[in-house]
Amino acid sequence: PVSVNNINIKTDEDCVYLIPLGDIHAGAGAWNKDLIDYDKLIGYINWIKERPNAYMLGMGDYGQVEMWNSPGITYEQLLTPDEQFILVEKLFRPIRDKIIGLHIGNHDFRTNNHGLDKVRQLCKDLEVSFLGFSCRTNLKVNDITYSVYSTHGHSSARTPATKLNACMNLANIMPGQDIYLMGHNHDLITYVSANDVGKVSTIYAVTGHFMKYKYSYAEDFNMRPGKTGCVRIRLDGKRWDPHISV
């Protein structure tokens, strides 16, 4: 069965913001070039920190984690896998009381092949929930409940259409959710479906990343650059009214 995470938030604000943040790939490098936009990442973390009604959902792939038996070039990493998670823990610690949980991504999972569950240990160190590969979150804002199905995801999609389609297919796995979130595909793409009276019915989002294009695998594979950063989800606390922005 899929993990279920029940979150209750009481707020005097009009709404709560949910920021799905992942695909950091800390330590990734090529030709001694740092591939990560840490300035943008820290900007998002500070945005969450400065707002009492902002919360983070970790979408996986926090480190690059290139091991001797995994894809990628181990010696081009600028940090060892252990140093990558030390850095991520340092970045997340100031907002740990605002993290509703952390997913594990395919890059993170490479350490599990060596008997080391680095994301579970990160969750233990930060005292936040470990969400595994996928999770259904019942997020209650005051008396309003939003259902969120989230996963790091797996996909070989290369175009915006196929990336979004991979996210929308999550509704076949866990039907009836209000919001579907997927990482992995290194892009910011959203789609909002409506019901028969034109009201928001379901939100789908490919949730972003922080890897620069130049020297990255995306450039190597002749893929279009995917927009970096995170989506921002606004959840009204007085009536059922979700919104998403990029």
PDB file of C-alpha atoms in Angstrom:
ATOM      1  CA  PRO A   1       0.000   0.000   0.000  1.00  0.00           C
ATOM      2  CA  VAL A   2       1.030   3.608  -0.606  1.00  0.00           C
ATOM      3  CA  SER A   3       2.239   5.555   2.423  1.00  0.00           C
ATOM      4  CA  VAL A   4      -0.251   8.024   3.890  1.00  0.00           C
ATOM      5  CA  ASN A   5       0.895  11.234   5.569  1.00  0.00           C
ATOM      6  CA  ASN A   6      -1.704  13.185   7.557  1.00  0.00           C
ATOM      7  CA  ILE A   7      -0.785  16.839   8.095  1.00  0.00           C
ATOM      8  CA  ASN A   8      -2.910  19.307  10.067  1.00  0.00           C
ATOM      9  CA  ILE A   9      -2.020  22.994   9.817  1.00  0.00           C
ATOM     10  CA  LYS A  10      -3.789  25.718  11.752  1.00  0.00           C
ATOM     11  CA  THR A  11      -3.166  29.230  10.487  1.00  0.00           C
ATOM     12  CA  ASP A  12      -4.525  32.744  10.869  1.00  0.00           C
ATOM     13  CA  GLU A  13      -3.325  33.489   7.336  1.00  0.00           C
ATOM     14  CA  ASP A  14      -5.689  33.259   4.367  1.00  0.00           C
ATOM     15  CA  CYS A  15      -3.776  30.333   2.926  1.00  0.00           C
ATOM     16  CA  VAL A  16      -0.851  27.923   3.180  1.00  0.00           C
ATOM     17  CA  TYR A  17       1.868  27.619   0.547  1.00  0.00           C
ATOM     18  CA  LEU A  18       3.257  24.202  -0.357  1.00  0.00           C
ATOM     19  CA  ILE A  19       6.641  24.197  -2.118  1.00  0.00           C
ATOM     20  CA  PRO A  20       7.643  20.843  -3.688  1.00  0.00           C
ATOM     21  CA  LEU A  21      11.438  21.123  -3.760  1.00  0.00           C
ATOM     22  CA  GLY A  22      13.810  18.510  -5.163  1.00  0.00           C
ATOM     23  CA  ASP A  23      16.191  17.448  -7.921  1.00  0.00           C
ATOM     24  CA  ILE A  24      18.979  19.458  -6.333  1.00  0.00           C
ATOM     25  CA  HIS A  25      21.728  17.004  -7.346  1.00  0.00           C
ATOM     26  CA  ALA A  26      24.196  18.533  -4.882  1.00  0.00           C
ATOM     27  CA  GLY A  27      27.791  17.840  -5.871  1.00  0.00           C
ATOM     28  CA  ALA A  28      27.143  17.422  -9.595  1.00  0.00           C
ATOM     29  CA  GLY A  29      29.971  18.688 -11.770  1.00  0.00           C
ATOM     30  CA  ALA A  30      31.577  18.432 -15.200  1.00  0.00           C
ATOM     31  CA  TRP A  31      35.034  19.601 -16.257  1.00  0.00           C
ATOM     32  CA  ASN A  32      35.398  21.041 -12.765  1.00  0.00           C
ATOM     33  CA  LYS A  33      32.293  23.190 -13.309  1.00  0.00           C
ATOM     34  CA  ASP A  34      29.604  23.333 -10.617  1.00  0.00           C
ATOM     35  CA  LEU A  35      26.315  22.378 -12.263  1.00  0.00           C
ATOM     36  CA  ILE A  36      23.969  23.442  -9.462  1.00  0.00           C
ATOM     37  CA  ASP A  37      22.238  26.811  -9.091  1.00  0.00           C
ATOM     38  CA  TYR A  38      22.727  27.101  -5.342  1.00  0.00           C
ATOM     39  CA  ASP A  39      21.770  30.796  -5.307  1.00  0.00           C
ATOM     40  CA  LYS A  40      18.296  30.006  -6.622  1.00  0.00           C
ATOM     41  CA  LEU A  41      17.965  27.028  -4.259  1.00  0.00           C
ATOM     42  CA  ILE A  42      18.884  29.124  -1.221  1.00  0.00           C
ATOM     43  CA  GLY A  43      16.431  31.777  -2.399  1.00  0.00           C
ATOM     44  CA  TYR A  44      13.574  29.266  -2.247  1.00  0.00           C
ATOM     45  CA  ILE A  45      14.683  27.982   1.151  1.00  0.00           C
ATOM     46  CA  ASN A  46      14.819  31.537   2.514  1.00  0.00           C
ATOM     47  CA  TRP A  47      11.371  32.263   1.025  1.00  0.00           C
ATOM     48  CA  ILE A  48       9.961  29.314   2.980  1.00  0.00           C
ATOM     49  CA  LYS A  49      11.852  30.286   6.129  1.00  0.00           C
ATOM     50  CA  GLU A  50      10.569  33.864   6.091  1.00  0.00           C
ATOM     51  CA  ARG A  51       6.874  32.949   5.775  1.00  0.00           C
ATOM     52  CA  PRO A  52       4.999  31.334   8.656  1.00  0.00           C
ATOM     53  CA  ASN A  53       2.482  29.789   6.255  1.00  0.00           C
ATOM     54  CA  ALA A  54       4.993  28.212   3.823  1.00  0.00           C
ATOM     55  CA  TYR A  55       5.924  24.520   3.888  1.00  0.00           C
ATOM     56  CA  MET A  56       8.213  22.269   1.877  1.00  0.00           C
ATOM     57  CA  LEU A  57       7.718  18.801   0.408  1.00  0.00           C
ATOM     58  CA  GLY A  58      10.989  17.090  -0.564  1.00  0.00           C
ATOM     59  CA  MET A  59      10.769  15.523  -4.038  1.00  0.00           C
ATOM     60  CA  GLY A  60      13.989  13.450  -4.033  1.00  0.00           C
ATOM     61  CA  ASP A  61      17.375  13.468  -5.771  1.00  0.00           C
ATOM     62  CA  TYR A  62      18.966  15.744  -3.203  1.00  0.00           C
ATOM     63  CA  GLY A  63      22.455  14.516  -4.117  1.00  0.00           C
ATOM     64  CA  GLN A  64      24.056  13.523  -7.425  1.00  0.00           C
ATOM     65  CA  VAL A  65      25.304  10.248  -5.871  1.00  0.00           C
ATOM     66  CA  GLU A  66      27.403   8.832  -8.683  1.00  0.00           C
ATOM     67  CA  MET A  67      28.820   5.537  -7.404  1.00  0.00           C
ATOM     68  CA  TRP A  68      31.361   3.254  -9.008  1.00  0.00           C
ATOM     69  CA  ASN A  69      28.584   0.968 -10.303  1.00  0.00           C
ATOM     70  CA  SER A  70      26.026   3.637 -11.313  1.00  0.00           C
ATOM     71  CA  PRO A  71      25.549   5.778 -14.444  1.00  0.00           C
ATOM     72  CA  GLY A  72      27.578   8.957 -14.616  1.00  0.00           C
ATOM     73  CA  ILE A  73      31.250   9.773 -14.105  1.00  0.00           C
ATOM     74  CA  THR A  74      32.131   9.301 -10.454  1.00  0.00           C
ATOM     75  CA  TYR A  75      35.274  11.435 -10.529  1.00  0.00           C
ATOM     76  CA  GLU A  76      33.526  14.489 -11.957  1.00  0.00           C
ATOM     77  CA  GLN A  77      31.487  14.973  -8.788  1.00  0.00           C
ATOM     78  CA  LEU A  78      32.667  17.991  -6.818  1.00  0.00           C
ATOM     79  CA  LEU A  79      31.545  16.402  -3.538  1.00  0.00           C
ATOM     80  CA  THR A  80      31.513  12.802  -2.375  1.00  0.00           C
ATOM     81  CA  PRO A  81      28.042  11.291  -1.788  1.00  0.00           C
ATOM     82  CA  ASP A  82      28.572  11.659   1.964  1.00  0.00           C
ATOM     83  CA  GLU A  83      29.534  15.339   1.573  1.00  0.00           C
ATOM     84  CA  GLN A  84      26.484  15.875  -0.652  1.00  0.00           C
ATOM     85  CA  PHE A  85      24.104  14.797   2.098  1.00  0.00           C
ATOM     86  CA  ILE A  86      25.993  16.766   4.730  1.00  0.00           C
ATOM     87  CA  LEU A  87      25.442  19.863   2.563  1.00  0.00           C
ATOM     88  CA  VAL A  88      21.748  19.088   2.004  1.00  0.00           C
ATOM     89  CA  GLU A  89      21.208  18.559   5.739  1.00  0.00           C
ATOM     90  CA  LYS A  90      22.826  21.948   6.386  1.00  0.00           C
ATOM     91  CA  LEU A  91      20.590  23.620   3.768  1.00  0.00           C
ATOM     92  CA  PHE A  92      17.385  22.032   5.074  1.00  0.00           C
ATOM     93  CA  ARG A  93      18.018  22.391   8.808  1.00  0.00           C
ATOM     94  CA  PRO A  94      16.820  26.037   9.096  1.00  0.00           C
ATOM     95  CA  ILE A  95      13.374  24.974   7.767  1.00  0.00           C
ATOM     96  CA  ARG A  96      13.150  21.475   9.220  1.00  0.00           C
ATOM     97  CA  ASP A  97      10.036  22.372  11.242  1.00  0.00           C
ATOM     98  CA  LYS A  98       8.368  23.339   7.934  1.00  0.00           C
ATOM     99  CA  ILE A  99       9.192  20.149   5.997  1.00  0.00           C
ATOM    100  CA  ILE A 100       6.161  17.854   5.769  1.00  0.00           C
ATOM    101  CA  GLY A 101       8.293  14.969   4.502  1.00  0.00           C
ATOM    102  CA  LEU A 102      11.040  13.841   2.117  1.00  0.00           C
ATOM    103  CA  HIS A 103      10.775  11.453  -0.819  1.00  0.00           C
ATOM    104  CA  ILE A 104      13.698   9.368  -2.025  1.00  0.00           C
ATOM    105  CA  GLY A 105      14.816   9.733  -5.661  1.00  0.00           C
ATOM    106  CA  ASN A 106      16.598   7.343  -8.006  1.00  0.00           C
ATOM    107  CA  HIS A 107      19.958   9.092  -7.512  1.00  0.00           C
ATOM    108  CA  ASP A 108      19.562   8.976  -3.718  1.00  0.00           C
ATOM    109  CA  PHE A 109      18.610   5.295  -3.898  1.00  0.00           C
ATOM    110  CA  ARG A 110      22.017   4.387  -5.296  1.00  0.00           C
ATOM    111  CA  THR A 111      23.417   4.436  -1.754  1.00  0.00           C
ATOM    112  CA  ASN A 112      20.877   1.766  -0.777  1.00  0.00           C
ATOM    113  CA  ASN A 113      22.691  -0.673  -3.072  1.00  0.00           C
ATOM    114  CA  HIS A 114      25.604  -0.312  -0.652  1.00  0.00           C
ATOM    115  CA  GLY A 115      23.531  -0.774   2.500  1.00  0.00           C
ATOM    116  CA  LEU A 116      23.247   2.969   3.212  1.00  0.00           C
ATOM    117  CA  ASP A 117      19.815   4.608   3.275  1.00  0.00           C
ATOM    118  CA  LYS A 118      20.964   8.229   3.153  1.00  0.00           C
ATOM    119  CA  VAL A 119      17.506   9.803   2.734  1.00  0.00           C
ATOM    120  CA  ARG A 120      16.038   7.864   5.647  1.00  0.00           C
ATOM    121  CA  GLN A 121      19.043   8.965   7.729  1.00  0.00           C
ATOM    122  CA  LEU A 122      18.536  12.556   6.551  1.00  0.00           C
ATOM    123  CA  CYS A 123      14.925  12.364   7.720  1.00  0.00           C
ATOM    124  CA  LYS A 124      16.038  10.984  11.078  1.00  0.00           C
ATOM    125  CA  ASP A 125      18.617  13.766  11.511  1.00  0.00           C
ATOM    126  CA  LEU A 126      16.069  16.459  10.624  1.00  0.00           C
ATOM    127  CA  GLU A 127      13.229  14.740  12.496  1.00  0.00           C
ATOM    128  CA  VAL A 128      10.894  14.790   9.504  1.00  0.00           C
ATOM    129  CA  SER A 129       8.759  12.104   7.864  1.00  0.00           C
ATOM    130  CA  PHE A 130      10.308   9.679   5.363  1.00  0.00           C
ATOM    131  CA  LEU A 131       7.854   9.398   2.453  1.00  0.00           C
ATOM    132  CA  GLY A 132       9.569   6.663   0.420  1.00  0.00           C
ATOM    133  CA  PHE A 133       9.049   6.501  -3.328  1.00  0.00           C
ATOM    134  CA  SER A 134       5.467   7.792  -3.259  1.00  0.00           C
ATOM    135  CA  CYS A 135       2.957   9.068  -0.741  1.00  0.00           C
ATOM    136  CA  ARG A 136      -0.615  10.274  -0.406  1.00  0.00           C
ATOM    137  CA  THR A 137      -0.770  13.306   1.866  1.00  0.00           C
ATOM    138  CA  ASN A 138      -4.010  14.476   3.445  1.00  0.00           C
ATOM    139  CA  LEU A 139      -3.129  18.112   4.049  1.00  0.00           C
ATOM    140  CA  LYS A 140      -5.696  19.823   6.255  1.00  0.00           C
ATOM    141  CA  VAL A 141      -5.545  23.619   6.350  1.00  0.00           C
ATOM    142  CA  ASN A 142      -7.792  24.688   9.230  1.00  0.00           C
ATOM    143  CA  ASP A 143     -10.959  22.746   8.299  1.00  0.00           C
ATOM    144  CA  ILE A 144     -10.215  22.343   4.567  1.00  0.00           C
ATOM    145  CA  THR A 145      -8.590  19.090   3.370  1.00  0.00           C
ATOM    146  CA  TYR A 146      -6.509  18.752   0.202  1.00  0.00           C
ATOM    147  CA  SER A 147      -5.358  15.362  -1.053  1.00  0.00           C
ATOM    148  CA  VAL A 148      -1.878  15.294  -2.612  1.00  0.00           C
ATOM    149  CA  TYR A 149      -0.239  12.347  -4.358  1.00  0.00           C
ATOM    150  CA  SER A 150       3.496  12.884  -4.781  1.00  0.00           C
ATOM    151  CA  THR A 151       6.458  10.889  -6.028  1.00  0.00           C
ATOM    152  CA  HIS A 152       9.960  11.490  -7.308  1.00  0.00           C
ATOM    153  CA  GLY A 153       8.959   9.421 -10.302  1.00  0.00           C
ATOM    154  CA  HIS A 154      10.585   7.504 -13.126  1.00  0.00           C
ATOM    155  CA  SER A 155      10.356   8.536 -16.767  1.00  0.00           C
ATOM    156  CA  SER A 156      12.479   8.819 -19.906  1.00  0.00           C
ATOM    157  CA  ALA A 157      10.369  11.723 -21.200  1.00  0.00           C
ATOM    158  CA  ARG A 158      12.246  14.362 -23.207  1.00  0.00           C
ATOM    159  CA  THR A 159       9.577  16.870 -24.304  1.00  0.00           C
ATOM    160  CA  PRO A 160       7.219  19.047 -22.213  1.00  0.00           C
ATOM    161  CA  ALA A 161       4.215  17.055 -23.450  1.00  0.00           C
ATOM    162  CA  THR A 162       5.619  13.659 -22.503  1.00  0.00           C
ATOM    163  CA  LYS A 163       6.907  14.958 -19.162  1.00  0.00           C
ATOM    164  CA  LEU A 164       3.455  16.265 -18.278  1.00  0.00           C
ATOM    165  CA  ASN A 165       1.834  13.063 -19.538  1.00  0.00           C
ATOM    166  CA  ALA A 166       4.023  11.035 -17.158  1.00  0.00           C
ATOM    167  CA  CYS A 167       2.740  13.173 -14.293  1.00  0.00           C
ATOM    168  CA  MET A 168      -0.891  12.916 -15.394  1.00  0.00           C
ATOM    169  CA  ASN A 169      -0.581   9.134 -15.530  1.00  0.00           C
ATOM    170  CA  LEU A 170      -0.211   9.197 -11.736  1.00  0.00           C
ATOM    171  CA  ALA A 171      -4.002   9.564 -11.609  1.00  0.00           C
ATOM    172  CA  ASN A 172      -4.216   5.985 -12.919  1.00  0.00           C
ATOM    173  CA  ILE A 173      -2.209   4.798  -9.907  1.00  0.00           C
ATOM    174  CA  MET A 174      -3.975   6.830  -7.225  1.00  0.00           C
ATOM    175  CA  PRO A 175      -7.287   8.117  -8.621  1.00  0.00           C
ATOM    176  CA  GLY A 176      -9.298  10.906  -7.056  1.00  0.00           C
ATOM    177  CA  GLN A 177      -6.582  13.158  -5.668  1.00  0.00           C
ATOM    178  CA  ASP A 178      -6.712  16.943  -5.797  1.00  0.00           C
ATOM    179  CA  ILE A 179      -3.037  17.449  -6.642  1.00  0.00           C
ATOM    180  CA  TYR A 180      -0.465  15.226  -8.398  1.00  0.00           C
ATOM    181  CA  LEU A 181       3.241  16.069  -8.082  1.00  0.00           C
ATOM    182  CA  MET A 182       6.198  14.458  -9.867  1.00  0.00           C
ATOM    183  CA  GLY A 183       9.886  15.320  -9.890  1.00  0.00           C
ATOM    184  CA  HIS A 184      12.672  13.600 -11.879  1.00  0.00           C
ATOM    185  CA  ASN A 185      12.024  15.197 -15.279  1.00  0.00           C
ATOM    186  CA  HIS A 186      13.953  18.452 -14.620  1.00  0.00           C
ATOM    187  CA  ASP A 187      11.310  20.913 -15.740  1.00  0.00           C
ATOM    188  CA  LEU A 188       8.553  23.181 -14.439  1.00  0.00           C
ATOM    189  CA  ILE A 189       5.272  22.216 -16.104  1.00  0.00           C
ATOM    190  CA  THR A 190       1.741  22.573 -14.767  1.00  0.00           C
ATOM    191  CA  TYR A 191      -1.753  21.698 -15.906  1.00  0.00           C
ATOM    192  CA  VAL A 192      -5.038  22.493 -14.187  1.00  0.00           C
ATOM    193  CA  SER A 193      -8.163  20.578 -15.161  1.00  0.00           C
ATOM    194  CA  ALA A 194     -11.646  21.976 -14.551  1.00  0.00           C
ATOM    195  CA  ASN A 195     -15.028  20.487 -13.772  1.00  0.00           C
ATOM    196  CA  ASP A 196     -18.205  21.035 -15.776  1.00  0.00           C
ATOM    197  CA  VAL A 197     -18.765  24.493 -14.270  1.00  0.00           C
ATOM    198  CA  GLY A 198     -15.244  25.708 -14.912  1.00  0.00           C
ATOM    199  CA  LYS A 199     -13.916  25.326 -11.360  1.00  0.00           C
ATOM    200  CA  VAL A 200     -10.497  23.841 -10.575  1.00  0.00           C
ATOM    201  CA  SER A 201     -10.790  20.064 -10.379  1.00  0.00           C
ATOM    202  CA  THR A 202      -7.250  18.671 -10.366  1.00  0.00           C
ATOM    203  CA  ILE A 203      -3.736  20.134 -10.406  1.00  0.00           C
ATOM    204  CA  TYR A 204      -0.794  18.341 -12.052  1.00  0.00           C
ATOM    205  CA  ALA A 205       2.804  19.517 -11.773  1.00  0.00           C
ATOM    206  CA  VAL A 206       6.290  18.503 -12.841  1.00  0.00           C
ATOM    207  CA  THR A 207       7.958  20.182  -9.917  1.00  0.00           C
ATOM    208  CA  GLY A 208      11.295  21.590 -11.143  1.00  0.00           C
ATOM    209  CA  HIS A 209      15.027  21.207 -10.497  1.00  0.00           C
ATOM    210  CA  PHE A 210      18.235  23.166  -9.822  1.00  0.00           C
ATOM    211  CA  MET A 211      20.697  21.856 -12.416  1.00  0.00           C
ATOM    212  CA  LYS A 212      22.240  24.292 -14.890  1.00  0.00           C
ATOM    213  CA  TYR A 213      22.044  23.351 -18.558  1.00  0.00           C
ATOM    214  CA  LYS A 214      25.596  23.987 -19.727  1.00  0.00           C
ATOM    215  CA  TYR A 215      27.734  20.810 -19.396  1.00  0.00           C
ATOM    216  CA  SER A 216      24.759  18.844 -18.022  1.00  0.00           C
ATOM    217  CA  TYR A 217      23.436  15.517 -19.277  1.00  0.00           C
ATOM    218  CA  ALA A 218      20.514  17.426 -20.837  1.00  0.00           C
ATOM    219  CA  GLU A 219      22.922  19.322 -23.080  1.00  0.00           C
ATOM    220  CA  ASP A 220      24.805  16.100 -23.821  1.00  0.00           C
ATOM    221  CA  PHE A 221      21.557  14.351 -24.875  1.00  0.00           C
ATOM    222  CA  ASN A 222      20.393  17.355 -26.953  1.00  0.00           C
ATOM    223  CA  MET A 223      17.367  17.943 -24.732  1.00  0.00           C
ATOM    224  CA  ARG A 224      15.753  21.370 -24.407  1.00  0.00           C
ATOM    225  CA  PRO A 225      16.649  23.269 -21.216  1.00  0.00           C
ATOM    226  CA  GLY A 226      14.075  22.721 -18.478  1.00  0.00           C
ATOM    227  CA  LYS A 227      13.104  25.709 -16.343  1.00  0.00           C
ATOM    228  CA  THR A 228      14.769  25.604 -12.914  1.00  0.00           C
ATOM    229  CA  GLY A 229      13.177  26.342  -9.550  1.00  0.00           C
ATOM    230  CA  CYS A 230       9.949  25.111  -7.944  1.00  0.00           C
ATOM    231  CA  VAL A 231       6.238  25.397  -8.404  1.00  0.00           C
ATOM    232  CA  ARG A 232       4.281  27.169  -5.666  1.00  0.00           C
ATOM    233  CA  ILE A 233       0.928  25.769  -4.567  1.00  0.00           C
ATOM    234  CA  ARG A 234      -1.512  28.015  -2.704  1.00  0.00           C
ATOM    235  CA  LEU A 235      -4.057  26.219  -0.524  1.00  0.00           C
ATOM    236  CA  ASP A 236      -6.870  28.411   0.765  1.00  0.00           C
ATOM    237  CA  GLY A 237      -7.659  27.927   4.446  1.00  0.00           C
ATOM    238  CA  LYS A 238     -11.269  29.154   4.345  1.00  0.00           C
ATOM    239  CA  ARG A 239     -12.690  27.267   1.348  1.00  0.00           C
ATOM    240  CA  TRP A 240     -11.522  24.502  -0.981  1.00  0.00           C
ATOM    241  CA  ASP A 241      -9.557  26.532  -3.500  1.00  0.00           C
ATOM    242  CA  PRO A 242      -6.122  25.324  -4.694  1.00  0.00           C
ATOM    243  CA  HIS A 243      -3.935  27.387  -7.048  1.00  0.00           C
ATOM    244  CA  ILE A 244      -0.528  26.773  -8.594  1.00  0.00           C
ATOM    245  CA  SER A 245       2.057  29.159 -10.028  1.00  0.00           C
ATOM    246  CA  VAL A 246       5.553  28.901 -11.478  1.00  0.00           C
TER     247      VAL A 246
END
